[in-house]
PDB file of C-alpha atoms in Angstrom:
ATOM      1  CA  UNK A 179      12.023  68.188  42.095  1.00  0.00           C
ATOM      2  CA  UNK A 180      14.619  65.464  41.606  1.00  0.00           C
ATOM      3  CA  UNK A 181      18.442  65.396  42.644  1.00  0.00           C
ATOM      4  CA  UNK A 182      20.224  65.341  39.724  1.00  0.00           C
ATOM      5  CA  UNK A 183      23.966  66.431  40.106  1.00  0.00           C
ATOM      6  CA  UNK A 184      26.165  66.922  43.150  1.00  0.00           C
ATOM      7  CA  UNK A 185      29.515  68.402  42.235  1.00  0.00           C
ATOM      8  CA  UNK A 186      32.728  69.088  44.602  1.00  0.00           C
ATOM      9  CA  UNK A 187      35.157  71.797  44.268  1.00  0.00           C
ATOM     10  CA  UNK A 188      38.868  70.179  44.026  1.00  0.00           C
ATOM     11  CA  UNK A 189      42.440  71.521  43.251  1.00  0.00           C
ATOM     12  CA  UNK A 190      42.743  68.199  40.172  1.00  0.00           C
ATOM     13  CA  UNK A 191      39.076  67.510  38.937  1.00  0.00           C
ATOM     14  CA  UNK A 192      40.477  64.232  37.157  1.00  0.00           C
ATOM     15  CA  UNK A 193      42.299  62.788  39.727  1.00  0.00           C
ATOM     16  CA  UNK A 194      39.637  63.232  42.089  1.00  0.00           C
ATOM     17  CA  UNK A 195      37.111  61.664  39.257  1.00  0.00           C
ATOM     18  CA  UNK A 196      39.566  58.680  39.318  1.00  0.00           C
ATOM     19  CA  UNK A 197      39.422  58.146  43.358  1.00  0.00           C
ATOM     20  CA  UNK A 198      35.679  57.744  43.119  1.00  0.00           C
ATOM     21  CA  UNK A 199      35.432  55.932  39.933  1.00  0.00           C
ATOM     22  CA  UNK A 200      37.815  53.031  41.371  1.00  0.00           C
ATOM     23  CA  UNK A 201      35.813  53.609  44.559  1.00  0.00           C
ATOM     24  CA  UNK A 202      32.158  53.304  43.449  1.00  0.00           C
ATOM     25  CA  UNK A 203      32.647  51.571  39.944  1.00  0.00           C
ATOM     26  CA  UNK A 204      30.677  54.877  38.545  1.00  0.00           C
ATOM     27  CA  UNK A 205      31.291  55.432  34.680  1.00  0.00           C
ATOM     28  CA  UNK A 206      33.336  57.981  33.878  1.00  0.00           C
ATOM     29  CA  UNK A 207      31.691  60.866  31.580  1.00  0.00           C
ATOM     30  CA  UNK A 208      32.846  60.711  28.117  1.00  0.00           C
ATOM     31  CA  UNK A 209      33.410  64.721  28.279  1.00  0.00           C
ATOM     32  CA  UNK A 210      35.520  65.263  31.595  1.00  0.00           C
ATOM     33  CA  UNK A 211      38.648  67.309  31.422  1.00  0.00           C
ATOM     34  CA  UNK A 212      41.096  68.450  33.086  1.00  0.00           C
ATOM     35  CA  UNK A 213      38.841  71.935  34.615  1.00  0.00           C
ATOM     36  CA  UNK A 214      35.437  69.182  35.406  1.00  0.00           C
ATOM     37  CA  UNK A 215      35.065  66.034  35.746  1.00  0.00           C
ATOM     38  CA  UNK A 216      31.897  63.456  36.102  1.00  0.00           C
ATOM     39  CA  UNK A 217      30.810  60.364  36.820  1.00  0.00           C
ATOM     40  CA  UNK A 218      27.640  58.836  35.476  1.00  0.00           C
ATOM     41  CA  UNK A 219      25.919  57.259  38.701  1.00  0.00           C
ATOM     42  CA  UNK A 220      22.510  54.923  38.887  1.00  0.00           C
ATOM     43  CA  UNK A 221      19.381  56.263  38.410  1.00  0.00           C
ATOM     44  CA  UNK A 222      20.449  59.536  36.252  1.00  0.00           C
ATOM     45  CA  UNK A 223      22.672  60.875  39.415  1.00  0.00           C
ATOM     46  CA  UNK A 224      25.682  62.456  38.356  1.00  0.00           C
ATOM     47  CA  UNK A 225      28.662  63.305  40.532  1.00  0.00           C
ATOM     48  CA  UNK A 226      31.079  66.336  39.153  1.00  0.00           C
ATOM     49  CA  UNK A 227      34.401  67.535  40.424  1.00  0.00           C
ATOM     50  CA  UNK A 228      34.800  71.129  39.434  1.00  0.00           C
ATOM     51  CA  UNK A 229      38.573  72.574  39.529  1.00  0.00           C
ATOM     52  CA  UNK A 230      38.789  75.777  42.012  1.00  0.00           C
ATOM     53  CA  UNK A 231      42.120  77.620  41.892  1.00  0.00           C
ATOM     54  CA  UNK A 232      43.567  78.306  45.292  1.00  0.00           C
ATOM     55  CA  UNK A 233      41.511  75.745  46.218  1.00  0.00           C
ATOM     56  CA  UNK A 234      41.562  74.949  50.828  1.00  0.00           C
ATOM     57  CA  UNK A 235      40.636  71.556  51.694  1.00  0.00           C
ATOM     58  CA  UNK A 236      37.738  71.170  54.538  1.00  0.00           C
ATOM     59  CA  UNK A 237      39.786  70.888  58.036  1.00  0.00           C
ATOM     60  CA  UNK A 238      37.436  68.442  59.524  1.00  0.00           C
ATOM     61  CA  UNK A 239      36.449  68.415  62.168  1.00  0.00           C
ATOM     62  CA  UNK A 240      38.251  71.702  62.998  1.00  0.00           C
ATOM     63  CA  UNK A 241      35.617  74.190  61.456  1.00  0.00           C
ATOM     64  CA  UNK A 242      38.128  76.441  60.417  1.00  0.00           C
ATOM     65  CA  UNK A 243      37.734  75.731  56.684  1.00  0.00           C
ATOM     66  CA  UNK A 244      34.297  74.317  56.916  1.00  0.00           C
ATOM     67  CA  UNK A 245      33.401  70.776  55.203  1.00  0.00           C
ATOM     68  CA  UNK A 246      30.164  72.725  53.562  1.00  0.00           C
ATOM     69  CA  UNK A 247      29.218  68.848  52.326  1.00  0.00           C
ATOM     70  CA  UNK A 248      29.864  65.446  53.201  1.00  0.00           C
ATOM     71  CA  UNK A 249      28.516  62.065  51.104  1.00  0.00           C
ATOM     72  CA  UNK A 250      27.987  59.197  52.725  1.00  0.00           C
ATOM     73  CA  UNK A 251      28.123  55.511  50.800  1.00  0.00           C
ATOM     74  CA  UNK A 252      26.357  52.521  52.050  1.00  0.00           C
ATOM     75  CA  UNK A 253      29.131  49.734  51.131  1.00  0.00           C
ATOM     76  CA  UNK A 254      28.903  45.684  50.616  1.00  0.00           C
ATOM     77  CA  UNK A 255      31.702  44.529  52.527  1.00  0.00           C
ATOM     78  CA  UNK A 256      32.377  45.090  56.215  1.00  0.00           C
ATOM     79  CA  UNK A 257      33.315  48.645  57.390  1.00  0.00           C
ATOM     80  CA  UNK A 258      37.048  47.363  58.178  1.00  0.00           C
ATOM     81  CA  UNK A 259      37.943  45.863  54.198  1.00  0.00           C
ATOM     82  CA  UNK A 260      35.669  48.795  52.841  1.00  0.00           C
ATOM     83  CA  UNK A 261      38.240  51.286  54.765  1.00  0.00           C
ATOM     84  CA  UNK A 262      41.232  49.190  54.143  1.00  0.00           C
ATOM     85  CA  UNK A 263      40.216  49.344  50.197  1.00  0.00           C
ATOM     86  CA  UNK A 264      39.934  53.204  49.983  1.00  0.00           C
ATOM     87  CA  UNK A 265      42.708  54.285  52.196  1.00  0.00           C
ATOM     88  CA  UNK A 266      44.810  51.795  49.833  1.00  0.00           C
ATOM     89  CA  UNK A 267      42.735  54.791  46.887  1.00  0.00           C
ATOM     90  CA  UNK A 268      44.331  57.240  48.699  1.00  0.00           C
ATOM     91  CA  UNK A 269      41.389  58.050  51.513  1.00  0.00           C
ATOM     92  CA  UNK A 270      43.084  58.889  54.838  1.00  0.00           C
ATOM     93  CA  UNK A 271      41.215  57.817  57.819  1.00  0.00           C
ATOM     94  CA  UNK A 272      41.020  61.290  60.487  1.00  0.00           C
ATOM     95  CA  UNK A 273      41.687  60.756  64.160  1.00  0.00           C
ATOM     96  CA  UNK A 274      37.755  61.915  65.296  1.00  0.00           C
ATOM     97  CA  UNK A 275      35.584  59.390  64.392  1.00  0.00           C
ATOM     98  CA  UNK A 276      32.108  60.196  65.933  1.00  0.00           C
ATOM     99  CA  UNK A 277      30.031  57.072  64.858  1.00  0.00           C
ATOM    100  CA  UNK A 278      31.411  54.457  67.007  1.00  0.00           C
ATOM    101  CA  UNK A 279      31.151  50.930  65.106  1.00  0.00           C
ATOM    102  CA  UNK A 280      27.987  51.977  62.786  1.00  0.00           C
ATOM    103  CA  UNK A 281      30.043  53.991  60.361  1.00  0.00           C
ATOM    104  CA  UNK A 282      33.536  55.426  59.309  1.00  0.00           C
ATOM    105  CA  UNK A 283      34.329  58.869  58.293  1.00  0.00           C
ATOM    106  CA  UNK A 284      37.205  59.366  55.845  1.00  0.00           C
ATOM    107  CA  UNK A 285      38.703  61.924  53.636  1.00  0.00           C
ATOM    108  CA  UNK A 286      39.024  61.323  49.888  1.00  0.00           C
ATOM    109  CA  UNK A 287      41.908  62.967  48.067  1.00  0.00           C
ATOM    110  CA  UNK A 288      41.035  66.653  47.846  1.00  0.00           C
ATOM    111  CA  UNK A 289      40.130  66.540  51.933  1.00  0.00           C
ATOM    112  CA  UNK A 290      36.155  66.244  51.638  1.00  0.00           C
ATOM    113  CA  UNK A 291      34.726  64.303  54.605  1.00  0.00           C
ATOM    114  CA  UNK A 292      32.499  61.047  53.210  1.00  0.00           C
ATOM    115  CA  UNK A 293      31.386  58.304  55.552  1.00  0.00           C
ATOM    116  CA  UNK A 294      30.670  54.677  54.805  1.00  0.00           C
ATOM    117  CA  UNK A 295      28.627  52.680  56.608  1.00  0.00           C
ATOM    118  CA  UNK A 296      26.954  48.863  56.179  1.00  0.00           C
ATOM    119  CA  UNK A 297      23.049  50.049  56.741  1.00  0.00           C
TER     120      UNK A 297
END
């Protein structure tokens, strides 16, 4: 078995497409519209954003609308200029950061929990 496709619900499948495009540098798929969105990633992985009407944002870490995923990204730069390059995406940085100084959780535009770390 081989991981093929991981997809996230989202209120705007082609904005959120655009956050992680500009963030990872992944090709955009030649067929996304405005209901799902792609990006072509290495090694066959592809990473959809599927529209979802009435759609509730995770309220990490509050489990009250539960994160149900998170993805974490291993990033070139240090943890401070990879942050400071993604909130300037539109990432927002939550208060509870349980890591310490090995990795950062943020939230991309829709409110899905990712981390980034340097390892």
């Amino acid at each position: 078995m081989k991981l093929i496709a991981i997809n996230l619900d989202c209120p705007d499948p082609l904005a959120l497409a655009a956050f992680y495009q500009q963030a990872t540098g992944l090709e955009p798929h030649p067929k996304s519209d405005a209901d799902f969105a792609g990006l072509n990633g290495e090694h066959g992985l592809f990473i959809g954003f599927q529209r979802v009407d009435a759609y509730r944002a995770p309220s990490w870490p509050d489990q009250t609308v539960p994160q149900q995923l998170h993805i974490c990204f291993k990033v070139d730069e240090d943890l401070d200029a990879a942050e400071a390059r993604l909130l300037e995406l539109g990432a927002s940085k939550p208060d509870h950061q349980p890591h310490g100084d090995r990795a950062r959780v943020l939230m991309d535009p829709a409110g899905h929990p990712f981390c980034i770390l340097t390892r």
